[in-house]
Short mmCIF file of C-alpha atoms in Angstrom, two decimals:
data_model
loop_
_atom_site.label_atom_id
_atom_site.label_comp_id
_atom_site.label_asym_id
_atom_site.label_seq_id
_atom_site.Cartn_x
_atom_site.Cartn_y
_atom_site.Cartn_z
CA MET P 1 2.51 26.64 -16.99
CA ARG P 2 5.10 25.31 -19.48
CA ILE P 3 7.15 22.75 -17.56
CA GLY P 4 10.19 20.81 -18.71
CA ILE P 5 11.21 17.72 -16.71
CA VAL P 6 14.56 15.97 -17.15
CA CYS P 7 14.79 12.24 -16.38
CA PRO P 8 18.36 11.01 -15.84
CA TYR P 9 17.74 7.28 -16.31
CA ALA P 10 16.64 5.23 -19.31
CA TRP P 11 12.89 5.42 -19.79
CA ASP P 12 12.64 1.78 -20.88
CA VAL P 13 14.27 0.38 -17.71
CA PRO P 14 11.81 0.35 -14.78
CA GLY P 15 12.90 2.26 -11.70
CA GLY P 16 11.55 4.46 -8.95
CA VAL P 17 12.84 7.73 -10.40
CA GLN P 18 11.33 7.00 -13.83
CA PHE P 19 7.98 6.06 -12.28
CA HIS P 20 7.99 9.20 -10.14
CA ILE P 21 8.67 11.42 -13.18
CA ARG P 22 6.03 9.63 -15.27
CA ASP P 23 3.38 10.01 -12.60
CA LEU P 24 4.32 13.63 -11.87
CA ALA P 25 4.13 14.52 -15.58
CA GLU P 26 0.75 12.86 -15.99
CA HIS P 27 -0.57 14.49 -12.82
CA LEU P 28 0.51 17.94 -14.05
CA ILE P 29 -0.92 17.32 -17.52
CA GLY P 30 -4.19 16.30 -15.88
CA LEU P 31 -4.23 19.69 -14.17
CA GLY P 32 -3.89 21.47 -17.52
CA HIS P 33 -0.16 22.24 -17.57
CA ALA P 34 1.98 21.79 -20.70
CA VAL P 35 4.67 19.22 -19.81
CA SER P 36 7.59 17.81 -21.77
CA VAL P 37 9.93 15.13 -20.37
CA LEU P 38 13.43 14.60 -21.77
CA ALA P 39 14.76 11.09 -21.10
CA PRO P 40 17.31 8.59 -22.43
CA ALA P 41 15.60 5.98 -24.60
CA ASP P 42 16.51 3.53 -27.35
CA ASP P 43 15.21 4.37 -30.79
CA ASP P 44 12.65 1.53 -30.73
CA THR P 45 11.29 2.36 -27.26
CA PRO P 46 7.58 3.28 -27.37
CA LEU P 47 7.23 6.62 -25.61
CA PRO P 48 4.23 8.57 -24.31
CA PRO P 49 3.49 11.72 -26.33
CA TYR P 50 4.96 13.95 -23.63
CA VAL P 51 8.40 12.22 -23.63
CA VAL P 52 11.25 13.28 -25.94
CA SER P 53 14.15 10.87 -26.45
CA ALA P 54 17.68 12.14 -25.82
CA GLY P 55 19.21 9.01 -27.35
CA ARG P 56 20.45 5.68 -26.06
CA ALA P 57 21.74 5.33 -22.50
CA VAL P 58 24.74 3.31 -21.35
CA PRO P 59 24.99 1.25 -18.13
CA VAL P 60 27.05 2.89 -15.36
CA PRO P 61 27.58 1.56 -11.77
CA TYR P 62 25.85 4.07 -9.48
CA ASN P 63 24.78 3.98 -5.81
CA GLY P 64 25.04 0.20 -5.45
CA SER P 65 23.12 -0.47 -8.64
CA VAL P 66 23.60 -0.10 -12.39
CA ALA P 67 22.01 3.03 -13.82
CA ARG P 68 21.51 3.57 -17.54
CA LEU P 69 22.63 7.15 -18.15
CA ASN P 70 23.08 9.45 -21.14
CA PHE P 71 26.03 11.85 -21.43
CA GLY P 72 28.22 13.27 -24.20
CA PHE P 73 28.41 15.77 -27.07
CA LEU P 74 25.41 14.40 -28.97
CA SER P 75 23.33 14.36 -25.78
CA ALA P 76 24.37 17.93 -24.99
CA ALA P 77 23.19 19.07 -28.43
CA ARG P 78 19.83 17.38 -27.96
CA VAL P 79 19.45 18.95 -24.50
CA ARG P 80 20.17 22.43 -25.89
CA ARG P 81 17.63 21.98 -28.68
CA TRP P 82 14.95 20.65 -26.29
CA VAL P 83 15.47 23.52 -23.84
CA HIS P 84 15.39 26.10 -26.64
CA ASP P 85 12.31 24.68 -28.37
CA GLY P 86 10.42 24.15 -25.11
CA ASP P 87 10.72 27.75 -23.90
CA PHE P 88 9.84 26.46 -20.43
CA GLU P 89 8.69 28.66 -17.58
CA VAL P 90 10.35 26.24 -15.17
CA LEU P 91 12.79 23.39 -15.68
CA HIS P 92 12.61 20.48 -13.22
CA ILE P 93 15.78 18.40 -13.20
CA HIS P 94 16.05 15.08 -11.38
CA GLU P 95 19.42 13.91 -10.02
CA PRO P 96 21.44 16.87 -11.36
CA ALA P 97 24.60 15.52 -9.67
CA SER P 98 24.63 12.32 -11.77
CA PRO P 99 26.60 12.27 -15.07
CA SER P 100 23.49 12.43 -17.20
CA LEU P 101 20.98 14.71 -18.87
CA GLY P 102 20.22 16.67 -15.70
CA LEU P 103 23.76 18.00 -15.41
CA LEU P 104 23.78 18.89 -19.11
CA ALA P 105 20.47 20.71 -18.69
CA CYS P 106 21.83 22.67 -15.73
CA TRP P 107 24.75 23.85 -17.86
CA THR P 108 22.41 24.82 -20.71
CA ALA P 109 19.35 26.38 -19.05
CA GLN P 110 19.02 30.05 -18.17
CA GLY P 111 15.59 30.31 -16.53
CA PRO P 112 14.23 29.06 -13.19
CA ILE P 113 15.49 25.57 -12.30
CA VAL P 114 14.05 23.19 -9.69
CA ALA P 115 16.13 20.12 -8.85
CA THR P 116 15.02 16.94 -7.12
CA PHE P 117 17.61 14.79 -5.35
CA HIS P 118 16.69 11.12 -4.95
CA THR P 119 20.00 9.58 -3.90
CA SER P 120 20.70 8.59 -0.31
CA ASN P 121 24.40 7.77 -0.01
CA PRO P 122 26.09 9.55 2.91
CA ARG P 123 29.51 8.02 2.08
CA SER P 124 29.66 8.89 -1.61
CA ARG P 125 33.33 9.60 -2.36
CA ALA P 126 32.50 10.07 -6.03
CA MET P 127 30.07 12.89 -5.24
CA ILE P 128 32.63 14.61 -3.01
CA ALA P 129 35.34 14.29 -5.68
CA ALA P 130 33.04 15.60 -8.40
CA TYR P 131 31.90 18.68 -6.46
CA PRO P 132 34.31 21.15 -8.18
CA ILE P 133 32.88 20.07 -11.56
CA LEU P 134 29.28 20.13 -10.35
CA GLN P 135 29.42 23.45 -8.49
CA PRO P 136 28.93 25.85 -11.45
CA ALA P 137 25.88 23.92 -12.61
CA LEU P 138 24.38 23.48 -9.15
CA GLU P 139 24.70 27.20 -8.42
CA LYS P 140 22.13 27.84 -11.19
CA ILE P 141 19.46 25.86 -9.34
CA SER P 142 16.71 28.09 -7.93
CA ALA P 143 15.13 25.58 -5.52
CA ARG P 144 15.99 22.09 -4.34
CA ILE P 145 13.73 19.20 -3.40
CA ALA P 146 14.83 16.01 -1.63
CA VAL P 147 12.55 12.98 -1.62
CA SER P 148 13.41 12.12 1.98
CA GLU P 149 15.34 13.42 4.96
CA TYR P 150 18.12 10.99 4.05
CA ALA P 151 18.38 12.26 0.49
CA ARG P 152 18.46 15.79 1.94
CA ARG P 153 21.27 14.78 4.29
CA THR P 154 23.32 13.40 1.39
CA LEU P 155 22.84 16.68 -0.46
CA VAL P 156 23.80 18.83 2.53
CA GLU P 157 26.90 16.81 3.43
CA HIS P 158 28.32 16.48 -0.09
CA LEU P 159 27.08 19.44 -2.11
CA GLY P 160 26.11 22.09 0.43
CA GLY P 161 22.93 24.11 0.51
CA ASP P 162 19.65 22.64 1.65
CA ALA P 163 16.33 21.43 0.30
CA VAL P 164 12.64 21.16 0.99
CA VAL P 165 11.67 17.53 1.64
CA ILE P 166 8.77 16.42 -0.57
CA PRO P 167 8.32 12.64 -0.89
CA ASN P 168 7.61 10.62 -3.98
CA GLY P 169 3.96 10.53 -4.91
CA VAL P 170 1.59 7.62 -5.50
CA ASP P 171 -1.87 7.38 -7.01
CA VAL P 172 -3.34 5.82 -3.88
CA GLY P 173 -6.72 5.24 -5.50
CA PHE P 174 -5.19 3.20 -8.35
CA PHE P 175 -3.84 0.62 -5.91
CA ASP P 176 -6.86 0.78 -3.61
CA ARG P 177 -9.25 0.01 -6.48
CA ALA P 178 -7.27 -2.96 -7.85
CA GLU P 179 -9.00 -6.35 -7.86
CA PRO P 180 -7.15 -9.25 -6.19
CA ARG P 181 -6.34 -12.26 -8.36
CA HIS P 182 -7.80 -15.45 -6.97
CA GLU P 183 -4.72 -17.54 -7.75
CA TRP P 184 -2.57 -15.09 -5.76
CA LEU P 185 -4.88 -14.71 -2.76
CA GLY P 186 -3.43 -15.39 0.66
CA GLY P 187 -5.41 -17.46 3.12
CA VAL P 188 -5.02 -15.22 6.18
CA LEU P 189 -6.41 -11.79 5.32
CA HIS P 190 -8.42 -13.10 2.36
CA ALA P 191 -9.99 -16.21 3.86
CA ASP P 192 -13.54 -14.94 3.19
CA ALA P 193 -12.81 -14.28 -0.49
CA ASP P 194 -11.22 -17.71 -0.76
CA ALA P 195 -14.29 -19.34 0.80
CA ASP P 196 -16.62 -17.50 -1.59
CA ALA P 197 -14.57 -18.63 -4.59
CA ASP P 198 -14.73 -22.23 -3.38
CA GLY P 199 -18.49 -22.23 -3.02
CA GLY P 200 -18.77 -21.10 0.57
CA GLY P 201 -17.56 -24.39 1.97
CA GLY P 202 -15.11 -22.97 4.44
CA GLY P 203 -12.39 -22.04 1.92
CA GLY P 204 -9.86 -24.15 0.12
CA GLY P 205 -7.36 -24.40 2.96
CA ARG P 206 -5.13 -21.89 1.22
CA GLY P 207 -1.94 -20.97 3.06
CA PRO P 208 -0.57 -17.47 3.60
CA THR P 209 0.93 -15.53 0.70
CA LEU P 210 3.95 -13.25 0.93
CA GLY P 211 4.97 -10.82 -1.80
CA PHE P 212 8.26 -9.36 -3.03
CA ILE P 213 8.73 -6.93 -5.92
CA GLY P 214 12.18 -5.94 -7.12
CA ARG P 215 15.14 -6.83 -9.28
CA ILE P 216 16.04 -10.41 -8.43
CA ASP P 217 19.73 -10.14 -9.30
CA GLU P 218 20.40 -6.88 -7.45
CA PRO P 219 21.57 -7.87 -3.95
CA ARG P 220 20.59 -4.58 -2.30
CA LYS P 221 16.93 -5.32 -3.05
CA GLY P 222 17.31 -8.07 -0.45
CA LEU P 223 15.83 -11.19 -2.06
CA PRO P 224 18.78 -13.32 -0.82
CA VAL P 225 17.92 -12.30 2.76
CA LEU P 226 14.31 -13.29 2.24
CA MET P 227 15.38 -16.63 0.74
CA LYS P 228 17.50 -17.33 3.82
CA ALA P 229 14.47 -16.62 6.00
CA LEU P 230 12.04 -18.70 3.94
CA PRO P 231 12.88 -22.17 5.36
CA ALA P 232 12.04 -20.98 8.88
CA ILE P 233 8.80 -19.43 7.61
CA LEU P 234 7.84 -22.63 5.78
CA ALA P 235 8.70 -24.74 8.82
CA GLU P 236 5.89 -23.00 10.71
CA HIS P 237 3.64 -22.32 7.70
CA PRO P 238 4.28 -25.18 5.23
CA GLU P 239 1.50 -24.03 2.91
CA ALA P 240 2.89 -20.50 2.61
CA ARG P 241 3.84 -19.16 -0.82
CA LEU P 242 6.18 -16.39 -1.88
CA LEU P 243 5.27 -14.43 -5.01
CA VAL P 244 8.28 -12.74 -6.62
CA ALA P 245 7.82 -10.09 -9.32
CA GLY P 246 10.90 -8.78 -11.09
CA ARG P 247 13.52 -9.79 -13.56
CA GLY P 248 16.64 -11.79 -12.92
CA ASP P 249 17.99 -15.34 -12.71
CA GLU P 250 15.19 -17.34 -11.09
CA LYS P 251 17.17 -20.57 -10.76
CA GLU P 252 20.02 -18.80 -9.02
CA ALA P 253 17.55 -17.06 -6.67
CA VAL P 254 16.28 -20.39 -5.26
CA ALA P 255 19.58 -22.29 -5.46
CA GLY P 256 20.12 -22.01 -1.71
CA LEU P 257 16.67 -23.36 -0.80
CA PRO P 258 16.13 -27.05 -0.03
CA ALA P 259 14.83 -28.73 -3.18
CA GLY P 260 11.49 -29.56 -1.56
CA MET P 261 10.78 -25.90 -0.82
CA ARG P 262 11.51 -24.41 -4.21
CA ASP P 263 8.00 -24.96 -5.46
CA ARG P 264 6.74 -22.60 -2.71
CA VAL P 265 8.27 -19.69 -4.66
CA ALA P 266 6.38 -18.45 -7.72
CA PHE P 267 8.29 -16.18 -10.09
CA LEU P 268 6.02 -13.85 -12.04
CA GLY P 269 8.67 -12.03 -14.09
CA MET P 270 8.17 -8.40 -14.96
CA VAL P 271 4.64 -7.28 -14.20
CA SER P 272 2.60 -4.34 -15.44
CA ASP P 273 1.41 -1.61 -13.12
CA GLU P 274 -2.03 -3.22 -13.10
CA GLU P 275 -0.61 -6.64 -12.21
CA LYS P 276 1.58 -5.10 -9.50
CA ALA P 277 -1.45 -3.47 -7.92
CA ARG P 278 -3.41 -6.75 -8.08
CA LEU P 279 -0.50 -8.64 -6.53
CA LEU P 280 -0.29 -6.18 -3.64
CA ARG P 281 -4.06 -6.43 -3.14
CA SER P 282 -3.79 -10.24 -2.94
CA VAL P 283 -0.98 -10.91 -0.47
CA ASP P 284 -1.24 -11.34 3.30
CA LEU P 285 2.14 -9.69 3.87
CA TYR P 286 4.45 -7.62 1.70
CA VAL P 287 8.13 -8.09 2.58
CA ALA P 288 10.74 -5.42 1.80
CA PRO P 289 14.11 -6.96 2.74
CA ASN P 290 16.20 -4.25 1.03
CA THR P 291 19.69 -3.92 2.46
CA GLY P 292 20.71 -0.36 1.49
CA GLY P 293 20.85 2.40 -1.09
CA GLU P 294 17.19 3.38 -0.64
CA SER P 295 16.38 7.07 -0.28
CA PHE P 296 12.62 6.62 0.00
CA GLY P 297 10.76 3.32 -0.48
CA ILE P 298 8.01 3.88 -3.03
CA ILE P 299 7.07 0.18 -3.03
CA LEU P 300 6.11 0.46 0.65
CA VAL P 301 3.73 3.31 -0.19
CA GLU P 302 2.26 1.30 -3.05
CA ALA P 303 1.80 -1.74 -0.80
CA MET P 304 0.06 0.30 1.90
CA SER P 305 -2.12 1.93 -0.79
CA ALA P 306 -3.23 -1.55 -1.88
CA GLY P 307 -4.00 -2.63 1.67
CA ALA P 308 -1.02 -4.96 2.07
CA PRO P 309 0.53 -5.12 5.57
CA VAL P 310 4.24 -4.34 5.31
CA LEU P 311 7.27 -5.99 6.93
CA ALA P 312 10.45 -4.08 6.08
CA SER P 313 14.11 -3.87 7.04
CA ASP P 314 14.93 -0.98 9.33
CA LEU P 315 16.62 1.22 6.75
CA ASP P 316 16.28 4.85 7.78
CA ALA P 317 14.21 5.73 4.72
CA PHE P 318 11.86 2.78 5.29
CA VAL P 319 11.35 3.62 8.95
CA GLN P 320 10.43 7.17 7.94
CA VAL P 321 7.95 6.01 5.29
CA LEU P 322 6.39 3.60 7.82
CA ASP P 323 5.88 6.39 10.35
CA GLY P 324 8.54 5.11 12.72
CA GLY P 325 7.15 1.57 12.57
CA ARG P 326 3.55 2.52 13.36
CA ALA P 327 2.29 1.89 9.80
CA GLY P 328 4.29 -1.31 9.27
CA GLU P 329 6.52 -3.80 11.05
CA ILE P 330 10.31 -3.46 10.88
CA TYR P 331 13.16 -5.87 11.62
CA PRO P 332 16.98 -5.46 11.83
CA ASN P 333 18.52 -5.06 8.39
CA GLU P 334 20.08 -8.21 6.86
CA ASP P 335 18.95 -10.38 9.81
CA ALA P 336 17.23 -13.32 8.11
CA ALA P 337 16.33 -14.96 11.45
CA ALA P 338 14.65 -11.77 12.65
CA LEU P 339 12.78 -11.47 9.35
CA ALA P 340 11.50 -15.05 9.68
CA GLY P 341 10.49 -14.52 13.31
CA ALA P 342 8.58 -11.33 12.50
CA ALA P 343 6.86 -12.90 9.48
CA ASN P 344 5.78 -15.97 11.46
CA ARG P 345 4.46 -13.85 14.30
CA LEU P 346 2.41 -11.72 11.91
CA LEU P 347 1.05 -14.68 9.94
CA ARG P 348 -0.17 -16.21 13.24
CA ASP P 349 -2.00 -12.97 14.09
CA PRO P 350 -4.69 -11.97 11.55
CA ALA P 351 -5.86 -9.20 13.89
CA ARG P 352 -2.41 -7.59 13.82
CA LEU P 353 -2.31 -7.86 10.03
CA ARG P 354 -5.69 -6.13 9.79
CA GLU P 355 -4.47 -3.44 12.18
CA LEU P 356 -1.41 -2.79 10.02
CA ARG P 357 -3.59 -2.68 6.91
CA GLU P 358 -5.84 -0.06 8.50
CA ARG P 359 -2.97 2.04 9.84
CA GLY P 360 -1.12 1.89 6.54
CA GLY P 361 -4.27 2.88 4.65
CA ARG P 362 -4.66 6.00 6.79
CA HIS P 363 -0.98 6.93 6.78
CA VAL P 364 -0.49 6.57 3.03
CA ARG P 365 -2.92 9.37 2.14
CA ARG P 366 -0.18 11.93 2.77
CA PHE P 367 1.74 10.48 -0.20
CA ASP P 368 -1.13 10.82 -2.68
CA TRP P 369 -0.45 12.98 -5.72
CA SER P 370 -3.19 15.36 -4.65
CA THR P 371 -0.89 16.42 -1.79
CA VAL P 372 2.57 15.83 -3.27
CA GLY P 373 1.70 17.44 -6.60
CA ALA P 374 0.36 20.55 -4.90
CA ASP P 375 3.60 20.92 -2.93
CA ILE P 376 5.76 20.57 -6.05
CA LEU P 377 3.63 23.15 -7.84
CA ALA P 378 4.10 25.48 -4.87
CA VAL P 379 7.87 25.22 -5.41
CA TYR P 380 7.44 25.94 -9.14
CA GLU P 381 5.35 29.00 -8.36
CA THR P 382 7.93 30.20 -5.86
CA VAL P 383 10.80 30.17 -8.36
CA THR P 384 8.79 31.58 -11.25
CA ASP P 385 7.63 34.43 -9.01
CA GLY P 386 11.28 35.21 -8.31
CA THR P 387 10.93 34.46 -4.59
CA ALA P 388 13.09 31.36 -4.28
CA SER P 389 14.73 32.71 -1.15
CA VAL P 390 11.42 32.86 0.74
CA ALA P 391 11.90 32.02 4.39
CA PRO P 392 10.41 28.78 5.78
CA ASP P 393 7.98 30.60 8.02
CA GLU P 394 6.44 32.30 4.98
CA ARG P 395 5.33 28.94 3.56
CA PRO P 396 3.66 27.38 6.61
CA GLY P 397 1.56 24.78 4.77
CA LEU P 398 4.49 23.25 2.95
CA ARG P 399 6.79 23.57 5.95
CA ALA P 400 4.30 21.87 8.26
CA ARG P 401 3.92 18.83 5.99
CA TRP P 402 7.47 18.17 4.89
CA GLY P 403 9.83 20.61 6.62
CA LEU P 404 10.98 23.48 4.37
CA ALA P 405 14.66 24.30 4.78
CA ARG P 406 16.32 27.55 3.78
CA ASP P 407 18.77 27.37 0.83
#
């Protein structure tokens, strides 16, 4: 199948949507499909052979963050040329309601269109105001996918119609096979490995290790909440360390900590996919203190894939990913004291951490690309067969896994 995928956000700026599109494209190529991805990118950005640049993106405030989008006459011309030259059997547009390439592609394309909605923002006044402009383009969409029930709810409330819920995918095996790094190893779940590295003499007395991955200077990622909780965690576990991967102002991030505690935080900067997997394989507890704006929670899936027990804020999307709290611990959003209390309780209880690791490892299999990719292909096949209006009961496998809703 000839498949065109439109990425709304700059390819050279890491983000969940970009990673999802990259992994989907590579999964489909691995299955033998011909895939081309159109994405904003600077001229000097190294791109995989399947990615076509639509030109430089500009920063735009969007959904509590800053998204780098691409929109305008030059972009529209490049979209038209890419659609014409690609002669795609199906066009898969991500975030078609954002002012970026997806909306331009909707206006341009004539064949079957599948759209994926990632945004979870039930109070988006901008989306409501923009609906009259978006409506002609959105009416051309043949089938809609939402990455979570909360992204689906945003779509239904603001744009109408409905969607099949298919979550983001993860290469579970990639994270499961990663080797821990000795210098990152925590001393609770990994005490045996620590002892082996120190010559079998009972371990090096290493304290517990917590992990956080996300943009340091983006408040909704929640690092300030975790920093407020850290003194209470260190009071009970003075040898604990926090590993932080992500870009941002490191000095500002620890400015609120007592000076004597700042050396318990190790900033790793931007990490590669391989380093991220090794980090998640090394920690005793992964903490996701995000405060809002999350429609899914791909980092939770990656952590569970790597065998890291998860402690997360009780955002709706996180609770769903964690199977209602059965595959990971949750605490009240933005409550630093509750975060500290939950972390201390877990770090005192290696058996509970092992239980969460085992439960997460079982639960996460449903997010593997072998399952998610098959469901997305089923949607492609539906629209290319001209049966996009198929009733939910006629697709029982897909409906049973994710809940297929009638458009």
